[in-house]
Amino acid sequence: MKTLISGGTVITAIDITAADVLIEDETVVAIAAPGSHSWGDDADKVIDATGKYVVPGGVDPHTHMELPFGGTFASDNFESGTRAAAWGGTTTIVDFAVQTKGESLLGGFDVWMAKAEGECAIDYGFHMIAGDINDESLAEMDTLIERGVTSFKLFMAYPGVLYSDDGAILRAMQKAAQTGTLIMMHAENGMAIDVLRAQALERGETDPVHHSITRPAITESEAVHRAIKLAELAGAHLYIVHMSAKEGVAEVADARDKGLPVFGETCPQYLFLSIEDHLDAPGFEGAKYVCSTPIRAKAEGHQDALWMYLATNDLQVVSTDHCPFCMDDHHVYGTQKKLGLGDFTAIPNGLPGVEDRFQLIYHGGVVGGRIDLNRWIELCATAPAKLFGLYPKKGTIAVGSDADIVVFDPGVSWTKSVDQHHMDVDYSAYEGMEVKGKVETVLLRGKVIIEDDQYLGSKGDGAYLPRERMSVHH
Ligand code: DUC
Ligand code: ZN
Ligand code: ZN
């Protein structure tokens, strides 16, 4: 099977080239100037990309399909969530398998593999959340590495649930340093936050906005600082997830200036949403925007600072932390966000976004004049592929790479809405937002899965991706 994508502008993290792309079965086999070849003569399918961008499929290294949280489950399962990702131009996710207290690491991994197998519309890998660091789980990391899990997430938040204390963190980091794997950190001081939450509830402060007020920027930046110091002590590579406080990213920037292998990601919700315009909405509306780390005050300048740090490479990745919960009842799980009516601490944490990210970063970043086209691709595809051991199979368009390709129309203007999205959740975090640029055609390993506003794939198209170790060291 030969597919030709002709007449488009191919954009990678490095180049912008008027070029045709030839795909044979699942792989890119040639890239050449239009008119310099006769590939069209024996192609089985020709996709006309005239006037369009031809870009690598997005790599979203932070999703939580079906995550159990606060008595319910994230409303997208692997089938619905990965199909929505495809609609948004993302062809690879790395989701989080979970080990909870008292369970084995491998047991948790097997459960998540079983949830995903045969369900996914796009390719998928796993990080492992280590919720119980002990001799056995540290030893099990070796087996997981053999199974293609080369990154381990720890929580400095959520005491009593997924929380690790500093000693456990240090032990896991030492193991990561020995094995050349990556520690991902949810960096918030959970102990301090629990005190602030209890005090707020005592004062009768129960609305969604208090979720953010009780997780002030210093509870993030303190944890980021401590994680960096512990990683330095252990000699480990460190990646801080979902950064929302500018003071936290300043810690990452300092560490990088000292030459330490510290990386950071942010997510669209922190670049576009704010306390003033979203979390503090009247009634219970703000619950839509409750996630951790929290959405912060626009007046404090976090959004502009995060965009700047993306441009200066102090932040390397935009992921989604996709973890949706319905405002009204979910058709399988029932009550979700409203579990926290009258008590913000009971609102399940998380936002939908897996379908939104690639296009939103084009809109806010490229159209907004904050980053260039190459950086858009680097943040949404190439850098996550390199950090999580998937490059150059994923994350770029090159001879020999998987033919995960998006034809993107930069000229279309449209309005984002729950009515138009494909995620299994009853609201859009970006309802009514006017945006420019749209995903038009999506190929997964050479197979056209989105074309002419139709989903042409089927569940099970997506394959498990055993991952190598990171291929970037600073
Ligand atoms: N933050 C969220 O918002 N949801 C799931 C887990 C997390 O850390
Ligand atoms: Zn987290
Ligand atoms: Zn997360």
Coordinates of C-alpha atoms and ligand atoms in Angstrom, one line a residue:
M1 CA 0.0 0.0 0.0
K2 CA 1.5 3.3 -1.1
T3 CA 0.1 6.7 -0.1
L4 CA 1.3 10.0 -1.3
I5 CA 0.7 13.3 0.5
S6 CA 1.4 15.9 -2.1
G7 CA 1.7 19.7 -2.4
G8 CA 1.9 20.5 1.3
T9 CA 4.4 22.3 3.6
V10 CA 6.1 19.7 5.7
I11 CA 6.9 21.1 9.2
T12 CA 9.2 19.4 11.7
A13 CA 10.9 20.7 14.8
I14 CA 13.7 21.8 12.5
D15 CA 12.5 22.4 9.0
I16 CA 9.8 24.0 6.9
T17 CA 9.8 22.4 3.4
A18 CA 7.6 22.4 0.4
A19 CA 7.7 18.6 -0.1
D20 CA 5.8 15.5 -1.0
V21 CA 5.8 12.6 1.4
L22 CA 5.6 9.0 0.3
I23 CA 4.4 6.3 2.6
E24 CA 4.7 2.6 2.1
D25 CA 2.5 0.5 4.4
E26 CA 3.2 1.9 7.9
T27 CA 6.4 3.9 7.3
V28 CA 7.6 7.1 5.6
V29 CA 9.9 5.9 2.8
A30 CA 10.7 9.1 0.9
I31 CA 10.4 12.9 1.0
A32 CA 11.1 15.0 -2.1
A33 CA 10.4 18.3 -3.8
P34 CA 7.1 18.4 -5.7
G35 CA 7.7 17.7 -9.4
S36 CA 11.0 15.9 -8.8
H37 CA 9.4 12.4 -8.9
S38 CA 6.6 10.4 -10.4
W39 CA 5.3 8.7 -7.2
G40 CA 1.8 9.6 -8.0
D41 CA 1.8 7.1 -10.9
D42 CA 1.7 4.0 -8.7
A43 CA 0.3 5.4 -5.5
D44 CA -2.8 3.6 -4.1
K45 CA -4.0 6.9 -2.5
V46 CA -3.0 10.5 -3.1
I47 CA -3.9 13.1 -0.4
D48 CA -3.8 16.6 -1.8
A49 CA -2.3 18.9 0.9
T50 CA -2.0 22.0 -1.2
G51 CA -2.1 25.1 1.0
K52 CA -1.9 22.9 4.1
Y53 CA 0.7 22.0 6.7
V54 CA 1.9 18.4 6.9
V55 CA 3.0 17.7 10.4
P56 CA 3.9 14.7 12.6
G57 CA 1.1 13.3 14.7
G58 CA 0.9 14.7 18.2
V59 CA 2.5 12.9 21.1
D60 CA 0.6 13.5 24.4
P61 CA 2.8 12.1 27.2
H62 CA 0.3 12.8 30.0
T63 CA -3.3 11.3 29.9
H64 CA -5.5 9.5 32.5
M65 CA -8.1 7.4 30.7
E66 CA -10.5 5.8 33.2
L67 CA -8.4 7.0 36.1
P68 CA -10.0 6.2 39.5
F69 CA -10.2 9.5 41.4
G70 CA -12.2 10.6 44.4
G71 CA -14.8 7.8 44.2
T72 CA -15.3 7.9 40.5
F73 CA -13.4 7.4 37.2
A74 CA -12.2 9.7 34.5
S75 CA -15.1 9.6 32.0
D76 CA -13.1 8.8 28.9
N77 CA -12.1 5.2 28.6
F78 CA -9.2 4.1 26.3
E79 CA -11.6 3.7 23.4
S80 CA -13.4 7.1 23.5
G81 CA -10.4 9.0 24.8
T82 CA -8.0 7.8 22.1
R83 CA -10.6 8.3 19.3
A84 CA -11.0 11.9 20.6
A85 CA -7.2 12.3 20.6
A86 CA -7.1 11.2 16.9
W87 CA -9.7 13.9 16.0
G88 CA -7.4 16.4 17.6
G89 CA -4.3 15.3 15.7
T90 CA -2.7 13.3 18.4
T91 CA -1.5 9.8 17.3
T92 CA 0.4 8.7 20.4
I93 CA -0.4 8.9 24.1
V94 CA 1.5 7.9 27.1
D95 CA -1.0 7.2 29.9
F96 CA -0.3 6.4 33.6
A97 CA -0.6 2.9 35.0
V98 CA -1.2 3.1 38.7
Q99 CA 0.2 1.2 41.7
T100 CA -1.7 2.0 44.8
K101 CA -0.6 1.4 48.4
G102 CA -0.2 -2.3 49.3
E103 CA -0.3 -3.4 45.6
S104 CA 2.6 -4.5 43.5
L105 CA 3.9 -2.3 40.7
L106 CA 3.5 -5.1 38.1
G107 CA 0.0 -5.8 39.3
G108 CA -1.0 -2.2 38.5
F109 CA 0.8 -2.3 35.2
D110 CA -1.1 -5.5 34.1
V111 CA -4.4 -4.0 35.1
W112 CA -3.8 -0.9 32.9
M113 CA -2.5 -3.0 30.0
A114 CA -5.7 -5.0 30.1
K115 CA -7.8 -1.9 30.1
A116 CA -6.1 -0.5 27.0
E117 CA -5.5 -3.7 24.9
G118 CA -7.7 -3.9 21.8
E119 CA -9.4 -0.6 22.7
C120 CA -7.2 2.2 21.4
A121 CA -7.6 4.2 18.2
I122 CA -4.0 5.4 18.4
D123 CA -0.7 4.0 19.7
Y124 CA -0.1 4.1 23.4
G125 CA 2.5 3.5 26.0
F126 CA 2.6 3.7 29.8
H127 CA 4.4 5.5 32.6
M128 CA 4.1 3.8 36.0
I129 CA 2.8 5.7 39.0
A130 CA 4.6 4.3 42.0
G131 CA 2.3 4.8 44.9
D132 CA 4.1 2.5 47.3
I133 CA 8.0 2.6 47.2
N134 CA 9.5 -0.4 49.0
D135 CA 12.1 -3.0 48.3
E136 CA 9.8 -5.1 46.2
S137 CA 8.4 -2.3 44.1
L138 CA 12.0 -0.9 43.5
A139 CA 13.0 -4.4 42.3
E140 CA 10.0 -4.6 40.0
M141 CA 11.1 -1.5 38.2
D142 CA 13.7 -3.6 36.3
T143 CA 10.9 -5.8 35.0
L144 CA 8.9 -2.8 33.9
I145 CA 11.8 -1.4 32.1
E146 CA 12.1 -4.6 30.1
R147 CA 8.4 -4.2 29.3
G148 CA 9.0 -0.7 27.9
V149 CA 8.1 1.5 30.9
T150 CA 11.0 3.8 31.3
S151 CA 9.5 6.6 33.3
F152 CA 8.0 6.5 36.9
K153 CA 5.7 9.1 38.4
L154 CA 5.8 10.1 42.0
F155 CA 3.4 12.3 44.0
M156 CA 4.4 14.9 46.6
A157 CA 0.6 15.7 46.8
Y158 CA -2.4 13.6 47.9
P159 CA -1.2 12.4 51.4
G160 CA -2.7 9.0 52.2
V161 CA -3.4 8.2 48.6
L162 CA -0.5 8.4 46.1
Y163 CA 1.8 10.5 48.3
S164 CA 5.5 9.6 48.7
D165 CA 7.6 11.2 51.4
D166 CA 11.1 12.5 50.8
G167 CA 12.8 9.3 51.8
A168 CA 10.7 7.2 49.4
I169 CA 11.3 9.8 46.6
L170 CA 15.0 9.7 47.2
R171 CA 15.0 5.9 47.0
A172 CA 13.0 5.9 43.7
M173 CA 15.3 8.6 42.3
Q174 CA 18.4 6.5 43.1
K175 CA 16.9 3.6 41.3
A176 CA 16.1 5.8 38.3
A177 CA 19.7 7.1 38.3
Q178 CA 21.0 3.5 38.3
T179 CA 18.7 2.4 35.5
G180 CA 18.9 5.5 33.3
T181 CA 15.1 6.1 33.6
L182 CA 13.2 9.3 34.2
I183 CA 11.4 10.4 37.4
M184 CA 8.2 12.4 36.7
M185 CA 7.0 14.5 39.6
H186 CA 3.7 15.8 40.7
A187 CA 5.2 18.7 42.6
E188 CA 2.9 20.2 45.2
N189 CA 3.4 20.2 49.0
G190 CA 0.4 17.9 49.8
M191 CA 0.9 18.1 53.6
A192 CA 0.7 21.9 53.6
I193 CA -2.2 21.9 51.2
D194 CA -4.2 19.6 53.4
V195 CA -3.8 22.0 56.3
L196 CA -4.9 25.0 54.1
R197 CA -7.9 23.0 52.8
A198 CA -9.1 22.0 56.3
Q199 CA -8.8 25.6 57.5
A200 CA -10.8 26.9 54.5
L201 CA -13.6 24.4 55.1
E202 CA -13.7 25.5 58.8
R203 CA -14.2 29.1 57.6
G204 CA -17.1 27.9 55.4
E205 CA -15.2 28.5 52.2
T206 CA -16.6 25.7 50.1
D207 CA -16.8 27.0 46.5
P208 CA -14.7 25.6 43.6
V209 CA -12.4 28.7 43.6
H210 CA -11.0 27.7 47.0
H211 CA -9.4 24.7 45.3
S212 CA -6.9 27.0 43.8
I213 CA -6.7 29.4 46.8
T214 CA -5.7 26.5 49.1
R215 CA -2.9 25.5 46.6
P216 CA -1.0 28.8 46.3
A217 CA 2.0 29.0 44.0
I218 CA 4.4 28.6 46.9
T219 CA 3.1 25.1 47.6
E220 CA 4.1 24.2 44.0
S221 CA 7.4 26.0 43.8
E222 CA 8.6 24.7 47.2
A223 CA 7.9 21.1 46.0
V224 CA 9.6 21.8 42.7
H225 CA 12.6 23.1 44.5
R226 CA 12.7 20.1 46.9
A227 CA 12.3 17.6 44.0
I228 CA 15.2 19.2 42.1
K229 CA 17.5 19.0 45.2
L230 CA 16.6 15.4 45.8
A231 CA 17.2 14.6 42.1
E232 CA 20.5 16.3 42.3
L233 CA 21.4 14.3 45.4
A234 CA 20.4 11.0 43.6
G235 CA 22.0 12.0 40.3
A236 CA 18.6 11.4 38.6
H237 CA 16.9 12.9 35.5
L238 CA 13.7 14.8 36.6
Y239 CA 10.6 15.9 34.7
I240 CA 8.1 18.0 36.5
V241 CA 4.5 17.5 35.2
H242 CA 1.7 20.0 34.7
M243 CA 3.5 23.1 35.9
S244 CA 1.1 26.1 36.5
A245 CA 3.1 28.5 38.8
K246 CA 5.7 30.8 37.3
E247 CA 7.7 30.5 40.5
G248 CA 8.0 26.8 40.0
V249 CA 9.2 27.1 36.4
A250 CA 11.8 29.6 37.6
E251 CA 13.2 26.8 39.8
V252 CA 13.4 24.5 36.7
A253 CA 15.1 27.3 34.8
D254 CA 17.7 27.8 37.6
A255 CA 18.4 24.1 37.7
R256 CA 18.9 23.9 33.9
D257 CA 21.2 27.0 34.0
K258 CA 23.3 24.9 36.5
G259 CA 23.4 22.1 33.9
L260 CA 21.1 19.7 35.8
P261 CA 19.0 17.4 33.7
V262 CA 15.6 18.8 34.8
F263 CA 12.6 19.2 32.5
G264 CA 9.2 20.6 32.7
E265 CA 5.8 20.4 31.0
T266 CA 2.7 22.6 31.1
C267 CA -0.8 22.1 29.7
P268 CA -3.2 24.2 27.7
Q269 CA -5.5 24.8 30.7
Y270 CA -2.7 26.8 32.4
L271 CA -2.0 28.8 29.3
F272 CA -5.7 29.7 28.5
L273 CA -7.7 29.5 31.7
S274 CA -7.7 31.6 34.9
I275 CA -9.3 32.1 38.3
E276 CA -10.8 35.4 37.2
D277 CA -12.4 34.1 34.0
H278 CA -13.2 30.4 34.8
L279 CA -12.6 29.0 38.3
D280 CA -14.4 31.9 40.1
A281 CA -17.5 31.6 37.8
P282 CA -20.8 32.0 39.6
G283 CA -22.5 29.0 41.2
F284 CA -20.8 25.6 40.7
E285 CA -19.5 26.4 37.2
G286 CA -16.0 26.7 38.5
A287 CA -15.9 23.0 39.2
K288 CA -15.3 22.5 35.4
Y289 CA -11.9 23.9 35.9
V290 CA -10.8 22.2 39.1
C291 CA -7.6 20.3 38.5
S292 CA -4.2 19.9 40.3
T293 CA -1.9 21.7 40.0
P294 CA -4.6 24.5 39.9
I295 CA -5.6 27.1 37.4
R296 CA -4.1 30.3 38.7
A297 CA -4.8 34.1 38.8
K298 CA -4.3 35.9 35.5
A299 CA -3.3 39.0 37.5
E300 CA -0.3 37.1 38.9
G301 CA 1.1 36.8 35.4
H302 CA 1.4 33.0 35.2
Q303 CA 0.0 32.6 31.7
D304 CA 2.4 35.1 30.0
A305 CA 5.3 33.6 32.0
L306 CA 4.5 30.0 30.9
W307 CA 4.3 31.0 27.3
M308 CA 7.7 32.7 27.7
Y309 CA 9.2 29.7 29.3
L310 CA 7.9 27.5 26.4
A311 CA 9.6 29.9 24.0
T312 CA 12.9 29.9 25.9
N313 CA 13.0 26.1 26.3
D314 CA 12.8 26.3 30.1
L315 CA 9.6 24.2 29.6
Q316 CA 10.0 21.5 27.0
V317 CA 6.6 19.9 26.5
V318 CA 2.9 20.7 26.4
S319 CA 0.8 17.7 27.5
T320 CA -2.8 17.7 28.5
D321 CA -3.2 15.8 31.8
H322 CA -6.5 14.7 30.2
C323 CA -8.6 13.6 33.1
P324 CA -12.3 14.5 32.4
F325 CA -15.2 14.3 34.7
C326 CA -18.8 15.2 33.7
M327 CA -20.6 18.1 35.3
D328 CA -23.9 16.2 35.2
D329 CA -24.1 12.5 35.5
H330 CA -21.9 10.3 33.3
H331 CA -23.7 7.5 31.5
V332 CA -21.6 4.9 33.2
Y333 CA -20.2 6.4 36.4
G334 CA -23.1 8.7 37.5
T335 CA -22.4 11.8 39.5
Q336 CA -18.9 13.2 39.0
K337 CA -18.0 16.9 39.5
K338 CA -21.2 17.4 41.6
L339 CA -19.7 15.0 44.3
G340 CA -18.1 18.3 45.4
L341 CA -21.2 20.5 45.7
G342 CA -20.8 22.3 49.0
D343 CA -17.3 21.0 49.5
F344 CA -14.6 21.8 46.9
T345 CA -12.3 19.2 48.4
A346 CA -14.6 16.5 47.0
I347 CA -14.6 17.7 43.4
P348 CA -12.8 15.1 41.3
N349 CA -9.6 16.8 39.9
G350 CA -9.2 17.0 36.2
L351 CA -10.1 18.6 32.9
P352 CA -10.7 17.3 29.4
G353 CA -8.1 18.3 26.8
V354 CA -6.7 15.4 24.8
E355 CA -8.6 16.6 21.7
D356 CA -7.8 20.3 22.2
R357 CA -4.0 20.5 22.7
F358 CA -2.4 20.4 19.3
Q359 CA -4.7 22.9 17.7
L360 CA -4.8 25.2 20.8
I361 CA -1.1 25.5 20.9
Y362 CA -1.1 26.4 17.2
H363 CA -3.7 29.0 17.9
G364 CA -2.4 30.5 21.0
G365 CA 1.3 30.0 20.2
V366 CA 1.8 30.4 16.5
V367 CA -1.2 32.6 15.6
G368 CA -0.7 34.4 18.8
G369 CA 2.9 35.2 17.9
R370 CA 4.5 33.6 20.9
I371 CA 6.3 30.6 19.3
D372 CA 7.1 29.6 15.7
L373 CA 5.8 26.7 13.7
N374 CA 8.9 24.5 14.5
R375 CA 8.5 25.1 18.2
W376 CA 4.8 24.1 18.0
I377 CA 5.8 20.8 16.6
E378 CA 8.7 20.4 19.0
L379 CA 6.5 21.0 22.1
C380 CA 3.6 18.8 21.0
A381 CA 5.4 16.0 19.3
T382 CA 9.2 15.9 19.0
A383 CA 10.3 16.7 22.5
P384 CA 7.9 14.3 24.2
A385 CA 8.9 11.6 21.8
K386 CA 12.6 12.2 22.7
L387 CA 12.0 12.4 26.4
F388 CA 9.9 9.3 26.6
G389 CA 12.0 7.0 24.3
L390 CA 9.8 7.1 21.2
Y391 CA 12.0 9.1 18.8
P392 CA 12.5 8.9 15.8
K393 CA 9.8 6.3 15.4
K394 CA 7.3 9.0 16.7
G395 CA 7.5 12.8 16.8
T396 CA 8.8 13.7 13.4
I397 CA 8.4 13.2 9.7
A398 CA 11.5 11.5 8.4
V399 CA 12.4 8.5 6.2
G400 CA 12.0 5.4 8.4
S401 CA 9.6 7.0 10.9
D402 CA 6.1 5.8 11.5
A403 CA 3.7 7.4 9.1
D404 CA 1.8 9.2 11.9
I405 CA 0.9 12.3 10.0
V406 CA -1.6 15.2 10.3
V407 CA -2.7 17.4 7.4
F408 CA -3.5 20.7 9.2
D409 CA -5.4 23.6 7.6
P410 CA -3.9 26.8 9.0
G411 CA -6.6 29.0 7.4
V412 CA -9.9 27.7 8.9
S413 CA -11.5 29.7 11.7
W414 CA -14.1 27.9 14.0
T415 CA -15.6 28.0 17.4
K416 CA -14.8 25.4 20.0
S417 CA -17.8 23.7 21.7
V418 CA -19.0 20.6 23.5
D419 CA -21.3 20.1 20.5
Q420 CA -18.4 19.6 18.2
H421 CA -15.9 17.6 20.4
H422 CA -15.6 13.8 20.6
M423 CA -14.4 13.4 24.2
D424 CA -16.9 11.5 26.5
V425 CA -17.6 14.5 28.7
D426 CA -20.4 17.0 28.8
Y427 CA -18.6 20.3 28.6
S428 CA -15.7 21.9 26.8
A429 CA -13.2 23.8 28.9
Y430 CA -12.9 26.2 25.9
E431 CA -16.6 26.6 25.1
G432 CA -17.2 29.5 22.7
M433 CA -13.5 30.2 22.0
E434 CA -12.8 31.3 18.4
V435 CA -9.8 29.6 17.1
K436 CA -7.8 29.4 13.9
G437 CA -6.4 26.2 12.3
K438 CA -7.9 22.8 12.1
V439 CA -6.9 19.2 11.9
E440 CA -8.1 17.9 8.6
T441 CA -6.7 14.4 7.9
V442 CA -4.9 12.0 10.3
L443 CA -2.9 9.0 9.5
L444 CA -1.8 6.4 12.0
R445 CA 1.1 4.3 10.7
G446 CA -0.1 4.9 7.1
K447 CA -3.8 4.2 7.8
V448 CA -6.1 7.2 7.2
I449 CA -8.2 7.4 10.4
I450 CA -9.7 10.9 10.0
E451 CA -10.7 12.3 6.7
D452 CA -13.5 14.6 5.4
D453 CA -14.9 15.0 9.0
Q454 CA -15.3 11.2 9.3
Y455 CA -13.6 8.8 11.7
L456 CA -12.4 5.9 9.5
G457 CA -10.4 3.9 12.0
S458 CA -11.5 1.2 14.4
K459 CA -10.8 0.3 18.0
G460 CA -7.7 -1.7 18.2
D461 CA -5.9 0.2 15.5
G462 CA -3.6 1.5 18.2
A463 CA -0.7 -0.7 19.3
Y464 CA 1.2 -0.8 22.6
L465 CA 4.5 1.0 22.4
P466 CA 7.3 -0.5 24.5
R467 CA 9.5 2.6 25.1
E468 CA 13.3 3.0 25.0
R469 CA 15.1 5.2 27.5
M470 CA 15.0 9.0 26.9
S471 CA 17.2 10.2 24.0
V472 CA 17.7 13.7 25.3
H473 CA 19.9 14.7 28.2
H474 CA 19.4 18.4 28.7
Ligands
DUC1 N1 -4.3 16.1 38.7 C1 -5.5 16.2 38.1 O1 -6.0 17.3 37.9 N2 -6.1 15.0 37.8 C2 -5.6 13.8 38.0 C3 -4.4 13.7 38.8 C4 -3.7 15.0 39.0 O2 -2.6 15.0 39.6
ZN2 ZN -0.4 15.0 38.7
ZN3 ZN -1.8 13.8 35.7

